[in-house]
mmCIF file of C-alpha atoms in Angstrom:
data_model
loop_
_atom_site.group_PDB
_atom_site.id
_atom_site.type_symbol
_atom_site.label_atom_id
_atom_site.label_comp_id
_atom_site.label_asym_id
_atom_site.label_seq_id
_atom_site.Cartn_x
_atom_site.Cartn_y
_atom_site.Cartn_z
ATOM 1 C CA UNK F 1 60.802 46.567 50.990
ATOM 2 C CA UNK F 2 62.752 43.268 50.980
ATOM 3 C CA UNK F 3 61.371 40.458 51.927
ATOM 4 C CA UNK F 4 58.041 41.336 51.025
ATOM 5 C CA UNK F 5 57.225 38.357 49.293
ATOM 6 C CA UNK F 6 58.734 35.815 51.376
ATOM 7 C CA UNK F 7 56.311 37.692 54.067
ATOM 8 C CA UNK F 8 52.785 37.272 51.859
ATOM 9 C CA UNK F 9 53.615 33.767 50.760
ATOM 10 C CA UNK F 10 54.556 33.106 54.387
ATOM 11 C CA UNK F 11 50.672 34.369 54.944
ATOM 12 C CA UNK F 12 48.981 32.361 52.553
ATOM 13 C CA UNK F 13 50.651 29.045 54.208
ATOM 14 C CA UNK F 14 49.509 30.488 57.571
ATOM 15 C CA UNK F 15 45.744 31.384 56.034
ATOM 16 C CA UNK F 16 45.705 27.314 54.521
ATOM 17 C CA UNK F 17 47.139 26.135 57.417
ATOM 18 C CA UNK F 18 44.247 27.891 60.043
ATOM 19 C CA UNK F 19 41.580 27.821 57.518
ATOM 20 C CA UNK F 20 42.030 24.148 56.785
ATOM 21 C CA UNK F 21 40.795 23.104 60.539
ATOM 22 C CA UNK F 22 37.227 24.971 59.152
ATOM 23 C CA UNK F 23 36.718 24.844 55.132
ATOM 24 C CA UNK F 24 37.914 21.215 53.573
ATOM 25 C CA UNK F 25 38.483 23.095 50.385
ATOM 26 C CA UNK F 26 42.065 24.342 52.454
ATOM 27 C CA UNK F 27 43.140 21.053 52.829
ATOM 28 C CA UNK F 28 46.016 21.019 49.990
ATOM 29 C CA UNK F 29 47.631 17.552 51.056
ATOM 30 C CA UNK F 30 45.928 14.594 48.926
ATOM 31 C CA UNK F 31 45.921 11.170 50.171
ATOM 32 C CA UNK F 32 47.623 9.648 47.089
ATOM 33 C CA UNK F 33 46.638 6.981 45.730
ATOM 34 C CA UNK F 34 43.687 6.679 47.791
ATOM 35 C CA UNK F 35 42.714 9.838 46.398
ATOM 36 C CA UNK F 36 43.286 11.712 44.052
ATOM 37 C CA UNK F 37 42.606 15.496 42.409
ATOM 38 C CA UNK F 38 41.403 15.928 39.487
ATOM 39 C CA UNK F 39 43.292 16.475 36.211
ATOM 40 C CA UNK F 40 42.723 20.065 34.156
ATOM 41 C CA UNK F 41 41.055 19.487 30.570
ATOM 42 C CA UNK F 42 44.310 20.748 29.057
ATOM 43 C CA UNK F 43 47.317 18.019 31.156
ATOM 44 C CA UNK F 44 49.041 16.317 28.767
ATOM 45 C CA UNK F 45 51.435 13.473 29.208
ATOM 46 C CA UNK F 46 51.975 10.975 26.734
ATOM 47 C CA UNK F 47 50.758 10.745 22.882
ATOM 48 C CA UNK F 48 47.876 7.812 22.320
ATOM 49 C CA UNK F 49 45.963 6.818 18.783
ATOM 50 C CA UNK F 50 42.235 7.259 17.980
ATOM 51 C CA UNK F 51 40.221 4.780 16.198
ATOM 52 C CA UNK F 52 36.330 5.545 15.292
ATOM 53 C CA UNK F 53 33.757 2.861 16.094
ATOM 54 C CA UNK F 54 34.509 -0.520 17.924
ATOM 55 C CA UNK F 55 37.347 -1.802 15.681
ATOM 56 C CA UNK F 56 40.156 -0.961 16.820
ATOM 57 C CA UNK F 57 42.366 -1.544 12.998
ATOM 58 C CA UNK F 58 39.543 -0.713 10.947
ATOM 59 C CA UNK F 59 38.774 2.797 13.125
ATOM 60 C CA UNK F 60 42.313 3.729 13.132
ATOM 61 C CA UNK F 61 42.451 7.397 12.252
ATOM 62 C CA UNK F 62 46.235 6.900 11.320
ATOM 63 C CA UNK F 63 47.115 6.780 7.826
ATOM 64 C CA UNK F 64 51.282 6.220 8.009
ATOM 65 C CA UNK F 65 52.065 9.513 6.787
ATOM 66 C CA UNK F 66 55.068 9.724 9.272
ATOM 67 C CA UNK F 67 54.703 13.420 9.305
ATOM 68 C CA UNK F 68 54.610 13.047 13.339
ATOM 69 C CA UNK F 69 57.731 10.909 13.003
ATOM 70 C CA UNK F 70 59.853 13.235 11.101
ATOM 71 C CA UNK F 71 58.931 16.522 13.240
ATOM 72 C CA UNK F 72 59.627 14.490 17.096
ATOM 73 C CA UNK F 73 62.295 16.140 18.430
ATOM 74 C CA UNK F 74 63.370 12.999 20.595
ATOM 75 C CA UNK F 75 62.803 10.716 17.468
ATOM 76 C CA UNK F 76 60.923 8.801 19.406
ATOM 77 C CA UNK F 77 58.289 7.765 17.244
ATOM 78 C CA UNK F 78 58.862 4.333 14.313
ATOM 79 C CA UNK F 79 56.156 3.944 12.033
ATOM 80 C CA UNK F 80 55.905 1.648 9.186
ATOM 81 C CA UNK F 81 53.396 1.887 6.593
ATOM 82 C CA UNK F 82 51.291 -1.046 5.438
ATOM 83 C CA UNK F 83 51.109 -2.655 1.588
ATOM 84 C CA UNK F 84 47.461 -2.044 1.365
ATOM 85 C CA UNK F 85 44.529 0.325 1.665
ATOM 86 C CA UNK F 86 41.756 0.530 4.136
ATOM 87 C CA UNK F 87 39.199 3.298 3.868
ATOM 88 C CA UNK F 88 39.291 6.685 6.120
ATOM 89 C CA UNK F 89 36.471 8.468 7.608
ATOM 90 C CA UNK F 90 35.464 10.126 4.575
ATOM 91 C CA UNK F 91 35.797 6.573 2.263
ATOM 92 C CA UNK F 92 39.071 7.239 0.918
ATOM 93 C CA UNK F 93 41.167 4.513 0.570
ATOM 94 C CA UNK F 94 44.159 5.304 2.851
ATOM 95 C CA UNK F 95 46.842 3.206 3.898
ATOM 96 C CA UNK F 96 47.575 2.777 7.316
ATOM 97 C CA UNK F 97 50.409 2.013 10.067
ATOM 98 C CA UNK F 98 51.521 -1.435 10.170
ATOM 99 C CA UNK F 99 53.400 -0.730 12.743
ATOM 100 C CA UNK F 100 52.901 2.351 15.616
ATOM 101 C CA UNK F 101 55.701 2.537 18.654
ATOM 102 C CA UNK F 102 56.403 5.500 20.863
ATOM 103 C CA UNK F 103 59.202 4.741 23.382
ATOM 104 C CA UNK F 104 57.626 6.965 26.559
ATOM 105 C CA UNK F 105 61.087 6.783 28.362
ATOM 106 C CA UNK F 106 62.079 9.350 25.539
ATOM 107 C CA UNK F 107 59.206 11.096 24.754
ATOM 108 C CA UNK F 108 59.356 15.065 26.148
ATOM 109 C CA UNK F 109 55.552 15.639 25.909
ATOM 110 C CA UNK F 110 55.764 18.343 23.511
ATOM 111 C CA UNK F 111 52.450 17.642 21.709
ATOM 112 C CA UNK F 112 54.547 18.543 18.404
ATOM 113 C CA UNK F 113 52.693 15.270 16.972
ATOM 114 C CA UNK F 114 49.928 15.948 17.688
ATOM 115 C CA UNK F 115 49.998 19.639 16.048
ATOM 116 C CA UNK F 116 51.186 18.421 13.065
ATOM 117 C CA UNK F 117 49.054 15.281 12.499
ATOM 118 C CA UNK F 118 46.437 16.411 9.872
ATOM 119 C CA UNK F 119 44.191 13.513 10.018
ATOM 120 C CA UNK F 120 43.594 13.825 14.139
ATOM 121 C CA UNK F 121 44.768 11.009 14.797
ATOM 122 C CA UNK F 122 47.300 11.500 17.789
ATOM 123 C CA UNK F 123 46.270 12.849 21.257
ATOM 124 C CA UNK F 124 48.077 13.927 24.157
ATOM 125 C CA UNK F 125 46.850 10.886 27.264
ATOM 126 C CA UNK F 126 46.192 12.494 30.394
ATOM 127 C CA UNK F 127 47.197 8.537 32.221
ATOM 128 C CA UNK F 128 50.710 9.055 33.994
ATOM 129 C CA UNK F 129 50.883 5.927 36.009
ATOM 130 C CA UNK F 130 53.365 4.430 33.922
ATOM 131 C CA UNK F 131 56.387 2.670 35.831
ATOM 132 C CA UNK F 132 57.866 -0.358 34.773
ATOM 133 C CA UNK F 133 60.515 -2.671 36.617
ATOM 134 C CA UNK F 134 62.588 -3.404 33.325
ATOM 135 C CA UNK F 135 64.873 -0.809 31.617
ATOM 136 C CA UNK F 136 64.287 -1.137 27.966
ATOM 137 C CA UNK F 137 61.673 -2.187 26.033
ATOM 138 C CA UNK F 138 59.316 -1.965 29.132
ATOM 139 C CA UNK F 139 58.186 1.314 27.940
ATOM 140 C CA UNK F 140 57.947 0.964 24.525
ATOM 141 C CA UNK F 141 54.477 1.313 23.884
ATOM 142 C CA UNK F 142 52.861 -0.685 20.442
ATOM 143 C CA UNK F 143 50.150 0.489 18.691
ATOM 144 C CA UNK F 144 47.911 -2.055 20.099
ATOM 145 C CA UNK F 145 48.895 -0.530 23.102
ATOM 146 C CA UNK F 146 48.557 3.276 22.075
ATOM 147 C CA UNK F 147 45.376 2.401 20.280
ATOM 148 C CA UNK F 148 42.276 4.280 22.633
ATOM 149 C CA UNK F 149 38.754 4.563 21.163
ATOM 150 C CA UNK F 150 37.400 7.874 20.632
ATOM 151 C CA UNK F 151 34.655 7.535 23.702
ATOM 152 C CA UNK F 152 37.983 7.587 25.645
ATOM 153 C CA UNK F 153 38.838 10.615 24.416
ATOM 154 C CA UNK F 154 35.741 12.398 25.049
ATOM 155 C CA UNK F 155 36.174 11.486 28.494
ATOM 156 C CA UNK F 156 39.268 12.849 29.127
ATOM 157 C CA UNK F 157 39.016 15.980 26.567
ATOM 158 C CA UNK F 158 35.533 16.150 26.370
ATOM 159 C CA UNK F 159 35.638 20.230 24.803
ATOM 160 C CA UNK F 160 38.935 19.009 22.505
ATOM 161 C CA UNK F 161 36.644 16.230 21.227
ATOM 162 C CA UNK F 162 33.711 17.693 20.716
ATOM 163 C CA UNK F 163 35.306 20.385 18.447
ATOM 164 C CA UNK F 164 37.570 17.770 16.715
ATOM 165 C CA UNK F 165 34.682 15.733 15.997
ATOM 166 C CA UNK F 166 32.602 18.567 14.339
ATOM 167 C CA UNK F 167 35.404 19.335 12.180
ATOM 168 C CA UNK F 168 35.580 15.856 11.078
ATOM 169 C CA UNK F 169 32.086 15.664 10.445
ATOM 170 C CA UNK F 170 32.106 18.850 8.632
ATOM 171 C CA UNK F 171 34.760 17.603 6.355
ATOM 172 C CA UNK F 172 32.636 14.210 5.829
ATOM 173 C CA UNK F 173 29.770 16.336 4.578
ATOM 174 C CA UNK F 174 31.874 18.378 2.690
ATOM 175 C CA UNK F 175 33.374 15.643 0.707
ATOM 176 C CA UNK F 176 30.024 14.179 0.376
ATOM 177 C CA UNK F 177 27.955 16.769 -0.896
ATOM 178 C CA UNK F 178 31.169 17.485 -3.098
ATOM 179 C CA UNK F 179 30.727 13.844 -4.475
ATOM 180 C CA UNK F 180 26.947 13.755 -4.906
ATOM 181 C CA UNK F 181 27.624 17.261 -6.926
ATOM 182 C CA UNK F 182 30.058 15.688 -9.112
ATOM 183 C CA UNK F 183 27.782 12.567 -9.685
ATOM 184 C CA UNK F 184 24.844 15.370 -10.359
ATOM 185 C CA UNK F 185 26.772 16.844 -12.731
ATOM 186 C CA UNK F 186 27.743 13.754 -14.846
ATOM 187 C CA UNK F 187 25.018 12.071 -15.029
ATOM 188 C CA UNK F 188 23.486 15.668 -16.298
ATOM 189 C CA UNK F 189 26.699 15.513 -19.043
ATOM 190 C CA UNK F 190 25.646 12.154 -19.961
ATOM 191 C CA UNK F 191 22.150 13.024 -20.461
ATOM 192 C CA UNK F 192 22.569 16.134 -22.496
ATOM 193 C CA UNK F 193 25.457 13.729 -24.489
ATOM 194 C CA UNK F 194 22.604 10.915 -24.959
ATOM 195 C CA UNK F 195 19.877 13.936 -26.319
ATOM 196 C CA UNK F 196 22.301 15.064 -28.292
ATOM 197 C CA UNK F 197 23.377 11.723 -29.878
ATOM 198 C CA UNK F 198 19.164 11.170 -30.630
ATOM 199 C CA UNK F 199 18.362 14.626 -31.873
ATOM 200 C CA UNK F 200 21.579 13.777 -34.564
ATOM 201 C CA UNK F 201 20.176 10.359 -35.533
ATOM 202 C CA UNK F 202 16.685 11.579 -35.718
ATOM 203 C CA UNK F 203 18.123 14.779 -37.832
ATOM 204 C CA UNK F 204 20.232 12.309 -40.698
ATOM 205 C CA UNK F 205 16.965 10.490 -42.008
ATOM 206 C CA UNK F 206 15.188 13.642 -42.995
ATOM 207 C CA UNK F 207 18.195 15.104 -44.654
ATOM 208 C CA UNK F 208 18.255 11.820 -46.446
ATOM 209 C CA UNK F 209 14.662 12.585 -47.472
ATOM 210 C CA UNK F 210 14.828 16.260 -48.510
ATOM 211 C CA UNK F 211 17.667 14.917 -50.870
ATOM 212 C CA UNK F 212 16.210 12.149 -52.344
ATOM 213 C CA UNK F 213 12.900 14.290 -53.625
ATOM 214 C CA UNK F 214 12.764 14.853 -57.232
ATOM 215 C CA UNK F 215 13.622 18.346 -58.442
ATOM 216 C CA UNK F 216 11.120 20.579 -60.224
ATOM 217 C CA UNK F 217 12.319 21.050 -64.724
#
């Protein structure tokens, strides 16, 4: 039949509208920005940076690969890399982004960064209050700026960070145990190498000594 639909959306207005003067769960109308509802695990909005720890340069997951740069869409994102090293969460000297910027007035919120990032380093913010008076620079964001600490996002993705955190950790231990096996196995090499190098040296004097005995006429 037409109109069908316009007729049961029509009843669900008139249900919220009645029910609202009995269950405060009907009321649909928020008193912004007095109050305000609560954001979904999964909103997105704009990109942000993750350091580890309290230091905000030294705990920057961000290594300057500019893979996130190349795949935006908008080209929105400037990175360049430093001179030097600083070491990642699994000791490796990495280098790192001198310089971060997103410009938000560009950005589309695709999350393509943060899919392609393979250190975890770039997160989707769930903070939209963003307005500026100027018109150009105002919303160019620095890294200093973009920089959040990973408490923040545990708060805001708490089920996101706890699995990107195991993974990390996992990864750690990996890389560990893989170095503490390689360590193992040298020092093993170098033992069976320095047993080897005795048992030779203790084998050339009695050879000297069998040889030097007088022969029976």
């Amino acid at each position: 039949m037409i109109g069908t639909g316009i007729l049961k959306g029509m009843a669900v207005t008139a249900r919220n509208f009645v029910g609202s003067y009995f269950e405060k769960e009907r009321l649909t109308t928020v008193q912004y920005p007095e109050e305000r509802s609560p954001l979904p695990e999964n909103y997105r909005n704009f990109p942000f940076l993750i350091y580890d720890g309290n230091d905000q340069h030294a705990g920057l997951r961000c290594v300057a690969c500019k893979i996130c740069e190349k795949e935006c869409p908008p080209q929105c994102i400037y990175i360049v890399k430093s001179d030097d090293k600083k070491p990642d969460y699994m000791g490796k000297p990495q280098f790192y982004a001198k310089v971060f910027d997103i410009d938000i007035s560009v950005c589309m919120s695709c999350q393509i960064c943060v899919e392609v990032c393979p250190f975890e380093a770039i997160k989707m913010d769930k903070e939209f209050e963003l307005s500026q008076r100027g018109r150009f620079d105002h919303l160019l964001l620095r890294k200093e700026q973009l920089s959040k600490s990973n408490g923040y996002y545990h708060k805001i993705h708490p089920v996101e960070a706890e699995t990107v955190d195991k993974s990390l950790g996992d990864a750690a231990a990996a890389a560990e145990a893989k170095k503490k096996a390689a360590a193992e196995a040298a020092a093993k090499a170098a033992a069976a190498k320095a047993a080897a190098a005795t048992a030779t040296a203790e084998a050339k004097p009695a050879a000297g000594a069998t040889s030097s005995s007088p022969t029976s006429s």
